[in-house]
PDB file of C-alpha atoms in Angstrom:
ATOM      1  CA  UNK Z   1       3.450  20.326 -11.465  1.00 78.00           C
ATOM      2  CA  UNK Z   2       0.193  17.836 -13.173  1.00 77.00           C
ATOM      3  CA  UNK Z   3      -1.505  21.357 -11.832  1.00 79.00           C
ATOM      4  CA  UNK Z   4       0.023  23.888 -13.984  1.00 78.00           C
ATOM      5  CA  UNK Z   5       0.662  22.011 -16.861  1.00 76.00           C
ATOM      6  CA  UNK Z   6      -2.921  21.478 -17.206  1.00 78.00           C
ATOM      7  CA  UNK Z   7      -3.776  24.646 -16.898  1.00 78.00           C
ATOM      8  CA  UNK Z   8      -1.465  26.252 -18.785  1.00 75.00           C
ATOM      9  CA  UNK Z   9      -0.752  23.981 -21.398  1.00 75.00           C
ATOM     10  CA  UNK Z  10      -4.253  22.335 -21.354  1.00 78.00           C
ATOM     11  CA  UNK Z  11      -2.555  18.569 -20.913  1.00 76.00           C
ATOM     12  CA  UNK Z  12      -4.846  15.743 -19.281  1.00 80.00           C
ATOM     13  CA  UNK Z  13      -3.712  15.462 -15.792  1.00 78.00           C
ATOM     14  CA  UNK Z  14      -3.538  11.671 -15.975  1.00 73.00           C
ATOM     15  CA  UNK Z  15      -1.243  12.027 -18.959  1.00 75.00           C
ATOM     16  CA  UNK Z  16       0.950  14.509 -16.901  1.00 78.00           C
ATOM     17  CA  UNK Z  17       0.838  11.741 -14.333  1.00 78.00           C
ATOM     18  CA  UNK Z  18       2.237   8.917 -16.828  1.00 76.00           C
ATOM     19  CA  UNK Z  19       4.876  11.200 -18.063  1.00 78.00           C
ATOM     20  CA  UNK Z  20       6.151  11.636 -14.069  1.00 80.00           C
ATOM     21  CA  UNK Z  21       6.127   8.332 -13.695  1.00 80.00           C
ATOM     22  CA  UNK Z  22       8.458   8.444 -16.624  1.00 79.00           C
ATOM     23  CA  UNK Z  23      10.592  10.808 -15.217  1.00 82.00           C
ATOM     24  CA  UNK Z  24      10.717   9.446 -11.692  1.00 82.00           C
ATOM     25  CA  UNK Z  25      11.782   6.192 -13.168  1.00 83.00           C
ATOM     26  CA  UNK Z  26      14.634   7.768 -14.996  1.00 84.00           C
ATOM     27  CA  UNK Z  27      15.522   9.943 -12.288  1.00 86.00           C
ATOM     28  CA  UNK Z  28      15.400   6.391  -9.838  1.00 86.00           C
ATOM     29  CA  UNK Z  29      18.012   4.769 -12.453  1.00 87.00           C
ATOM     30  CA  UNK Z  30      19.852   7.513 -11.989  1.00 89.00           C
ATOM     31  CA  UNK Z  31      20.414   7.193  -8.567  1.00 89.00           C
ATOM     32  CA  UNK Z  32      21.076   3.394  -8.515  1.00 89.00           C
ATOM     33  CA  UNK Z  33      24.089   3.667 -11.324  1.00 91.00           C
ATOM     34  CA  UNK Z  34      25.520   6.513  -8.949  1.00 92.00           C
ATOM     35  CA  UNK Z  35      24.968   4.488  -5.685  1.00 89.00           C
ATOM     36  CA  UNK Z  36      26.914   1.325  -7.414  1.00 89.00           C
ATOM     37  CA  UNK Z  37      29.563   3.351  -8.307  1.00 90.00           C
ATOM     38  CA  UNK Z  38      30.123   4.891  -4.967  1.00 88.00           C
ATOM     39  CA  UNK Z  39      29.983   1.518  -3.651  1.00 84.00           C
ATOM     40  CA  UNK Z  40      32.239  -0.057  -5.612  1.00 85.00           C
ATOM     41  CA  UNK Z  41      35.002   3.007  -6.130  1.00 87.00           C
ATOM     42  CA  UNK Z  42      34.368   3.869  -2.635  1.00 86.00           C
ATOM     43  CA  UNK Z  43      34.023   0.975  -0.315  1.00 82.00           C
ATOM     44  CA  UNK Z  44      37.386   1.187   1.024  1.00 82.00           C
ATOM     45  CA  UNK Z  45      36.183   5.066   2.552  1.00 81.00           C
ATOM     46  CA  UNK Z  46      32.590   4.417   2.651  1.00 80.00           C
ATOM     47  CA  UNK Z  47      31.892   0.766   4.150  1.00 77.00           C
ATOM     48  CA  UNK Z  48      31.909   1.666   7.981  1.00 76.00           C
ATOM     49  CA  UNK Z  49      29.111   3.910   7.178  1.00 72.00           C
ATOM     50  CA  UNK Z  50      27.243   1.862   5.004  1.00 71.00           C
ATOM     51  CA  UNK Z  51      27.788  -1.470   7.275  1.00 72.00           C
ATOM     52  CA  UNK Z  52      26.254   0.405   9.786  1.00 69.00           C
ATOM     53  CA  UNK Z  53      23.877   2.983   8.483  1.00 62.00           C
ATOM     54  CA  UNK Z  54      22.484   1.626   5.546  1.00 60.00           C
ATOM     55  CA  UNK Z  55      22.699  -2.516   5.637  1.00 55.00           C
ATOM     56  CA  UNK Z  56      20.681  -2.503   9.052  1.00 57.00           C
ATOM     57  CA  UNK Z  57      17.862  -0.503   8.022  1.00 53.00           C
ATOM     58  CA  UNK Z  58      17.909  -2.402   4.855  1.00 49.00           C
ATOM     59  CA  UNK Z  59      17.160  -5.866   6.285  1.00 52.00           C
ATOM     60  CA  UNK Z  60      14.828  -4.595   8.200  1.00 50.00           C
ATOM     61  CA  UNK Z  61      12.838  -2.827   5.544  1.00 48.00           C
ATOM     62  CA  UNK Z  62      13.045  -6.471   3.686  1.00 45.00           C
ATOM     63  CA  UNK Z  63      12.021  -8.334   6.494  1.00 49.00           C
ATOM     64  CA  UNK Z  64       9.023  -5.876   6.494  1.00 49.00           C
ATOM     65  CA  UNK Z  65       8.697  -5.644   2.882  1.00 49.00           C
ATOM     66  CA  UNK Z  66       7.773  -9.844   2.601  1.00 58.00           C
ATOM     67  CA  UNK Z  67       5.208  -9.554   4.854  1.00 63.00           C
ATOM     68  CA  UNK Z  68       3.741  -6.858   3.308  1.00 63.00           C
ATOM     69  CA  UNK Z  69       4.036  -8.287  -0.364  1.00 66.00           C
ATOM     70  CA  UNK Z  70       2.307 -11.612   1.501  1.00 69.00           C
ATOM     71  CA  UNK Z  71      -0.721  -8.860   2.443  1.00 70.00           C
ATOM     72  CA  UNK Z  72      -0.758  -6.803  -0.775  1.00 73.00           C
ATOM     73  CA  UNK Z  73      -0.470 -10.618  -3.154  1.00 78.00           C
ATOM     74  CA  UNK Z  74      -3.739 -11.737  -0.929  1.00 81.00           C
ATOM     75  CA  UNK Z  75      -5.825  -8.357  -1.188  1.00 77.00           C
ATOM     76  CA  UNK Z  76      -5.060  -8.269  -4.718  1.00 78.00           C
ATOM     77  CA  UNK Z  77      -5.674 -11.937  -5.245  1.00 79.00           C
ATOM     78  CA  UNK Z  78      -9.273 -11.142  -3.729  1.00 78.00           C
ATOM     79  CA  UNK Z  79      -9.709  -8.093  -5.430  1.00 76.00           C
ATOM     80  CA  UNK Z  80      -9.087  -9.299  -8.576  1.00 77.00           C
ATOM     81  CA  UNK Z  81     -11.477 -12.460  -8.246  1.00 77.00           C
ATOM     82  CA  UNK Z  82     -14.417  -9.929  -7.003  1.00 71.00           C
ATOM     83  CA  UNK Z  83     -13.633  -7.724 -10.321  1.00 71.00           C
ATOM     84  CA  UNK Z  84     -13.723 -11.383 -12.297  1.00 75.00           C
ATOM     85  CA  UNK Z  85     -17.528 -12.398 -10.736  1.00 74.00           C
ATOM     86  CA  UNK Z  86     -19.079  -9.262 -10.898  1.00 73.00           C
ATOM     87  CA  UNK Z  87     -17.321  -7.478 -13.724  1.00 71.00           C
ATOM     88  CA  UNK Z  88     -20.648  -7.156 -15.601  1.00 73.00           C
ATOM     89  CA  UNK Z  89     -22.162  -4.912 -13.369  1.00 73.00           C
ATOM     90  CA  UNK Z  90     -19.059  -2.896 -11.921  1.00 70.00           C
ATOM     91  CA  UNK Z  91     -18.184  -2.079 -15.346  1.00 73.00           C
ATOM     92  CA  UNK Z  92     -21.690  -0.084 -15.830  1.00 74.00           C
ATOM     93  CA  UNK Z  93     -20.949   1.960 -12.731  1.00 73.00           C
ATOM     94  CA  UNK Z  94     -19.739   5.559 -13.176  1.00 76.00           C
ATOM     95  CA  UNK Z  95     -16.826   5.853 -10.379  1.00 75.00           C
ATOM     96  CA  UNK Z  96     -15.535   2.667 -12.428  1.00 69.00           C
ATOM     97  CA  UNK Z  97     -15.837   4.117 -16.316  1.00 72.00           C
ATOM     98  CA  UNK Z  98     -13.932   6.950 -14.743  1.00 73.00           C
ATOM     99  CA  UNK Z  99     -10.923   4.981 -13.194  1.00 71.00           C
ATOM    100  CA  UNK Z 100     -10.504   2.979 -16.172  1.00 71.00           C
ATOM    101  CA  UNK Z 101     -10.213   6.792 -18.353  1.00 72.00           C
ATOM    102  CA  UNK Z 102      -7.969   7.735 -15.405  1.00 65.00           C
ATOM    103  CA  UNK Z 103      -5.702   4.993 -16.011  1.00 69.00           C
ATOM    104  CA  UNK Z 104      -5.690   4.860 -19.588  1.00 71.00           C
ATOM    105  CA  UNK Z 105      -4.606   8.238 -19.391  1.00 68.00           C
ATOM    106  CA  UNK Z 106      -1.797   7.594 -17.066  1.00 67.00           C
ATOM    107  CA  UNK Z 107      -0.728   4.079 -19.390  1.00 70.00           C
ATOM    108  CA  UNK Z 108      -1.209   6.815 -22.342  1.00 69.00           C
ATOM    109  CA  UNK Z 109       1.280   9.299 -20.644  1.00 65.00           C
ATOM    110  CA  UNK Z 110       3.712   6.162 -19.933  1.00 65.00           C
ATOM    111  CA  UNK Z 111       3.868   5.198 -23.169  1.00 70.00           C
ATOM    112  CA  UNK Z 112       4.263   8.718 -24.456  1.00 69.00           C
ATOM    113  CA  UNK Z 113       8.183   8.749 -24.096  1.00 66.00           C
ATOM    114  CA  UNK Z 114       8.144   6.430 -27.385  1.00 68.00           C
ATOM    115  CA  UNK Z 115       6.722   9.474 -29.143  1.00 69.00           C
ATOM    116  CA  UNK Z 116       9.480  11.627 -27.800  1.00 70.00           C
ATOM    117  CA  UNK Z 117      10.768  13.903 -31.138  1.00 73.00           C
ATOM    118  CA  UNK Z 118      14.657  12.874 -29.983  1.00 76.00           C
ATOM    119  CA  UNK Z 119      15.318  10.341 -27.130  1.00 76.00           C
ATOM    120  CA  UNK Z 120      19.039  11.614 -26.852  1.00 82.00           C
ATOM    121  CA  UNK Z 121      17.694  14.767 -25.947  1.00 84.00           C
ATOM    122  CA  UNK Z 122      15.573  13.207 -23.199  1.00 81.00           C
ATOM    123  CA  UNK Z 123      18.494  11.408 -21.940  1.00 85.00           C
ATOM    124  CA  UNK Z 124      21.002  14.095 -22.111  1.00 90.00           C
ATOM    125  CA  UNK Z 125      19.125  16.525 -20.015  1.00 89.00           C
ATOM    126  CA  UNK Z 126      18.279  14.252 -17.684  1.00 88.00           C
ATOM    127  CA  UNK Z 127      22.244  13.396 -16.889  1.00 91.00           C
ATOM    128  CA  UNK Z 128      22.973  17.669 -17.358  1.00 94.00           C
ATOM    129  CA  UNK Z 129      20.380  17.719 -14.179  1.00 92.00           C
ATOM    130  CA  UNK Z 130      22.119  15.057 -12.264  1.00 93.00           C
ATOM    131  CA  UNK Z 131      25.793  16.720 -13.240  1.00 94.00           C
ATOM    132  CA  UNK Z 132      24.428  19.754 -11.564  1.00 93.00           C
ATOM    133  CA  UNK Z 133      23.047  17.969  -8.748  1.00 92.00           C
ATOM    134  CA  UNK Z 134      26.658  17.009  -7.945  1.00 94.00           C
ATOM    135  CA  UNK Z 135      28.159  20.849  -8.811  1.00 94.00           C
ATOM    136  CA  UNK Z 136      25.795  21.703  -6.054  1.00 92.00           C
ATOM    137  CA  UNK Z 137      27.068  19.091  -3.966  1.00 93.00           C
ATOM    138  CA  UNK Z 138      31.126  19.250  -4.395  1.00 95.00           C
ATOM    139  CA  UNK Z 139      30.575  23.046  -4.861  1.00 94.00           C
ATOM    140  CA  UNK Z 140      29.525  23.642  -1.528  1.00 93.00           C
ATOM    141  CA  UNK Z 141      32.711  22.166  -0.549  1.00 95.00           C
ATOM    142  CA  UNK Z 142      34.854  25.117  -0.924  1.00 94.00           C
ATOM    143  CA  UNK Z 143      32.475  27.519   1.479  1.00 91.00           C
ATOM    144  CA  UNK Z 144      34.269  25.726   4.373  1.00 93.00           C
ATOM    145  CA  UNK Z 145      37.811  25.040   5.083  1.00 93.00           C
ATOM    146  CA  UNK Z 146      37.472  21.849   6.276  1.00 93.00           C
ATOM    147  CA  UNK Z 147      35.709  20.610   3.275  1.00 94.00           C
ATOM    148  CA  UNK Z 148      37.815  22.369   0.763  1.00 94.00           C
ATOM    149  CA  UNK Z 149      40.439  19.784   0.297  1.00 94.00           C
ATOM    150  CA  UNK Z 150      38.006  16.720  -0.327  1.00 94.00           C
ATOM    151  CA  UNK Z 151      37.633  15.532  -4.018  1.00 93.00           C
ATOM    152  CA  UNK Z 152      34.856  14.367  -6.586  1.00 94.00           C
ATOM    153  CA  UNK Z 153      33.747  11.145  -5.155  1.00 93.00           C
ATOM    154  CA  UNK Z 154      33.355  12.735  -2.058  1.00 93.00           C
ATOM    155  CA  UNK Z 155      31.314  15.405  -3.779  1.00 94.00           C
ATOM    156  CA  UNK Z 156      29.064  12.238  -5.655  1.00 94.00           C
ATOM    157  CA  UNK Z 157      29.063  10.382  -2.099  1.00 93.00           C
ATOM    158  CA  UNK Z 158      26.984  13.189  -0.580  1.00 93.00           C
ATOM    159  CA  UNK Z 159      24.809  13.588  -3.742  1.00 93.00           C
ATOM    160  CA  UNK Z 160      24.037   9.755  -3.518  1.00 92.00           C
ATOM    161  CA  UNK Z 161      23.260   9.511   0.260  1.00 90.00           C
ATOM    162  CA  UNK Z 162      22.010  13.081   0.769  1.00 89.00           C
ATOM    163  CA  UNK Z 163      19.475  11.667  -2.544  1.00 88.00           C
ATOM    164  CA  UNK Z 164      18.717   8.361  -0.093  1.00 84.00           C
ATOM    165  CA  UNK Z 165      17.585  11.274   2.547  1.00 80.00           C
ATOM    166  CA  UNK Z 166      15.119  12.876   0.434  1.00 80.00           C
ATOM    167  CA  UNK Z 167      13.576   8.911  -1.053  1.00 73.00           C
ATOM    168  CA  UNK Z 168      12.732   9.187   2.786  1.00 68.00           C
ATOM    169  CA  UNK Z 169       8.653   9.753   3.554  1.00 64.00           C
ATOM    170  CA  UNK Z 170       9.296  13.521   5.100  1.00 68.00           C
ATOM    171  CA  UNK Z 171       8.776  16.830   3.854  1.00 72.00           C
ATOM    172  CA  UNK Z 172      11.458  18.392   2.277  1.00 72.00           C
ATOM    173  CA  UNK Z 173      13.889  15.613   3.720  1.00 74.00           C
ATOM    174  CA  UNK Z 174      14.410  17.098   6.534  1.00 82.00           C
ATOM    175  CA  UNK Z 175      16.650  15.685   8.817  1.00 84.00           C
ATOM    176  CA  UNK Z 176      17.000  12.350   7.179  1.00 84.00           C
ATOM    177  CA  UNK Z 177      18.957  14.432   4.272  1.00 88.00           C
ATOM    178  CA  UNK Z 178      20.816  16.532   7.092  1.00 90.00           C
ATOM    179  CA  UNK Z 179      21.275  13.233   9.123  1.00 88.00           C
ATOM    180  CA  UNK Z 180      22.707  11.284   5.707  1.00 88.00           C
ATOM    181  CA  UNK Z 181      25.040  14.001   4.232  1.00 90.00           C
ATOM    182  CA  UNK Z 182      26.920  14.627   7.212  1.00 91.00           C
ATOM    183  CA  UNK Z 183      27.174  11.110   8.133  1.00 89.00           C
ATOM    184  CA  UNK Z 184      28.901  10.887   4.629  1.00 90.00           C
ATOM    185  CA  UNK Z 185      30.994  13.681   5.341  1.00 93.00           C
ATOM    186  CA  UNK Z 186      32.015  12.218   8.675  1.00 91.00           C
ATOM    187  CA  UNK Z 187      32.806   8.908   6.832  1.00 89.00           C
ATOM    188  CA  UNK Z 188      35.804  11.011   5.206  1.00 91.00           C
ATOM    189  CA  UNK Z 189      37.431  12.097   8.024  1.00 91.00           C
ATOM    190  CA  UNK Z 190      35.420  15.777   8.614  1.00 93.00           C
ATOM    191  CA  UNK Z 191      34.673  16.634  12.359  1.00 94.00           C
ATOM    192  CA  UNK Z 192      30.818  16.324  13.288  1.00 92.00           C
ATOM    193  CA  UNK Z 193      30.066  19.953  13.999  1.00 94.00           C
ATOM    194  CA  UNK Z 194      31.343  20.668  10.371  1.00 94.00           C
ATOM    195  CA  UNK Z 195      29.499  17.995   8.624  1.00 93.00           C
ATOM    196  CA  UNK Z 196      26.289  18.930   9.982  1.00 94.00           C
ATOM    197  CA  UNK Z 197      27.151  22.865   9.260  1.00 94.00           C
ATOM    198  CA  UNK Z 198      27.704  21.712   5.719  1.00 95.00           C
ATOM    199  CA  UNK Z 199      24.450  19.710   5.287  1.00 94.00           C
ATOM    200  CA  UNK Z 200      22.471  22.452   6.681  1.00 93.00           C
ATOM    201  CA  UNK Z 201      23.512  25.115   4.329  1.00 93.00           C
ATOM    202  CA  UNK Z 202      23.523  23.131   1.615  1.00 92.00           C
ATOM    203  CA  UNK Z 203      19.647  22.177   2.131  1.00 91.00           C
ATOM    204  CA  UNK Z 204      18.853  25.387   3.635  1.00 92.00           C
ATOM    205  CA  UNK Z 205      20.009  26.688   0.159  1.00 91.00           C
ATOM    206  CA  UNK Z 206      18.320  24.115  -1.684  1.00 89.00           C
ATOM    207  CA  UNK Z 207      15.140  24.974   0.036  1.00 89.00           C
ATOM    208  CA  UNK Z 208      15.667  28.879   0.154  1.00 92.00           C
ATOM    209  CA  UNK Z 209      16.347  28.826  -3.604  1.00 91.00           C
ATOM    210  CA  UNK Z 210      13.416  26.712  -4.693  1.00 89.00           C
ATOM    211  CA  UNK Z 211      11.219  29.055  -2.596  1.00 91.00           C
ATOM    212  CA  UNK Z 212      12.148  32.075  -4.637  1.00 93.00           C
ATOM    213  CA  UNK Z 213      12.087  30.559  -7.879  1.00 91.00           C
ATOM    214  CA  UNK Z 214       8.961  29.002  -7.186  1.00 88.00           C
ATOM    215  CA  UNK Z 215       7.462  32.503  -5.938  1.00 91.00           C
ATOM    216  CA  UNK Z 216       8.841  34.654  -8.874  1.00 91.00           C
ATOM    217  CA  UNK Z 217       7.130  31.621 -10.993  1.00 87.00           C
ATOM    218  CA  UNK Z 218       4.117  31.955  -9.495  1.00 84.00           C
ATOM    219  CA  UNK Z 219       3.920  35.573 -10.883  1.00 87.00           C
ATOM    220  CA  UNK Z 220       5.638  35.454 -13.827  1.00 85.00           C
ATOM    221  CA  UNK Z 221       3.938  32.312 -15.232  1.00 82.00           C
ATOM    222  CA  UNK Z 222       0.114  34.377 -15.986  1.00 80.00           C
ATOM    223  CA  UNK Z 223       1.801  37.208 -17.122  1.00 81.00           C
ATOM    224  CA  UNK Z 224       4.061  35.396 -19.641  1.00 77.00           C
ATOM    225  CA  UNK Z 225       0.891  33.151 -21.053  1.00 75.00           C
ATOM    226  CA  UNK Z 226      -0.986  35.984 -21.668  1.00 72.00           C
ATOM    227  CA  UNK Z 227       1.525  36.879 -23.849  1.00 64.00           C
ATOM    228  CA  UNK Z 228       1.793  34.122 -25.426  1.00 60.00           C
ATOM    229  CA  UNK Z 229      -1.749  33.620 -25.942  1.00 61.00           C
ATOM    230  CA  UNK Z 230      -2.347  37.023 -27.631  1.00 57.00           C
ATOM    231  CA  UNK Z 231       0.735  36.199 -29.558  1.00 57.00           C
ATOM    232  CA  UNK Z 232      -1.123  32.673 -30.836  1.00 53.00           C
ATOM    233  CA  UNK Z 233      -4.487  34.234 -31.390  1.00 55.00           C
ATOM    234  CA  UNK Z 234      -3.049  37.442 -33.242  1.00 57.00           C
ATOM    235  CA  UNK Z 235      -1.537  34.642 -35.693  1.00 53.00           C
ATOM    236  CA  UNK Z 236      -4.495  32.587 -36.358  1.00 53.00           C
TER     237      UNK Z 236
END
């Protein structure tokens, strides 16, 4: 994405970068309002599954996530004490003038959503992409007859957890989406067989779709610059 806008729009990649970071960070909040809700208007369908799906696997991450903050507060204690003694020098090397552009650029990019030209507009779009997110989800409902008769929270229960799959360090999320979403479905009564039909078509949809789009894009996106190049140097 940092790719083509910089190429296309000429944009500093470490700008593009802070502007992600942006958007991640929305897109995180996002996720954590929906997850509360499920968990608080769904409990009564949804604890089973997150008692013993989600719970175990997060103590364990936090268990492993102190020792690793122990690690990370040391190596950065260290690190920063070498930058303190021999800041003089480092700061004349080149690798180091270029990390501090790079994140300058990326603090620049950060920063940029205070010069956003309307805020609301920002926001609004970002919850019109989640409200699809969910038509996806509760849509895909009504291609089987199993799933037909289930109703919006158990559309936004998949969108949460299937979500939780993709947070997951593997390609595409597959598996850990496919493993989530049915687990979800399972949770509200549908047969296994089912649930897992329904999480593959819905990802292999996802992924089919985005594969398209991003090919037609890929050959579109020169021939519609050019355009609009010729259009901005026939003006000037």
């Amino acid at each position: 994405k940092c790719g083509v806008l910089n190429k296309y729009e000429k944009i500093p990649i470490d700008r593009l970068l802070g502007t992600m970071i942006v958007e991640r960070s929305f897109d995180m909040l996002a996720l954590l309002i929906l997850l509360l809700s499920i968990v608080v208007f769904q409990f009564h369908v949804l604890g089973d599954f997150i008692n013993s799906n989600l719970l175990p696997s997060l103590k364990g991450k936090i268990g492993g996530a102190g020792r690793l903050l122990l690690y990370a507060s040391i190596f950065l204690g260290l690190t920063l004490l070498f930058i303190i003694l021999l800041r003089k020098k480092l700061i004349k090397l080149k690798i180091v003038q270029k990390l501090i552009g790079l994140f300058k650029g990326i603090w620049h990019g950060i920063k940029s959503v205070k010069e956003l030209k309307s805020v609301w507009a920002f926001l609004l779009q970002t919850i019109l992409i989640w409200i699809l997110y969910f038509l996806m989800a509760y849509v895909g409902f009504y291609a089987f007859s199993a799933t037909r008769h289930l109703s919006l929270w158990a559309g936004l229960a998949v969108l949460v957890f299937g979500s939780l799959g993709f947070v997951v360090p593997v390609q595409g999320g597959i598996g850990a989406y496919h493993y989530m979403a049915s687990k979800t479905l399972m949770a509200y009564g549908i047969a296994s067989d089912e649930a897992l039909a329904y999480a593959f078509l819905l990802h292999g949809a996802q992924t089919i779709m985005m594969i398209f789009f991003g090919f037609v894009s890929l050959i579109l996106l020169p021939l519609v610059n050019k355009k609009h190049e010729r259009s901005i140097s026939t003006d000037a």
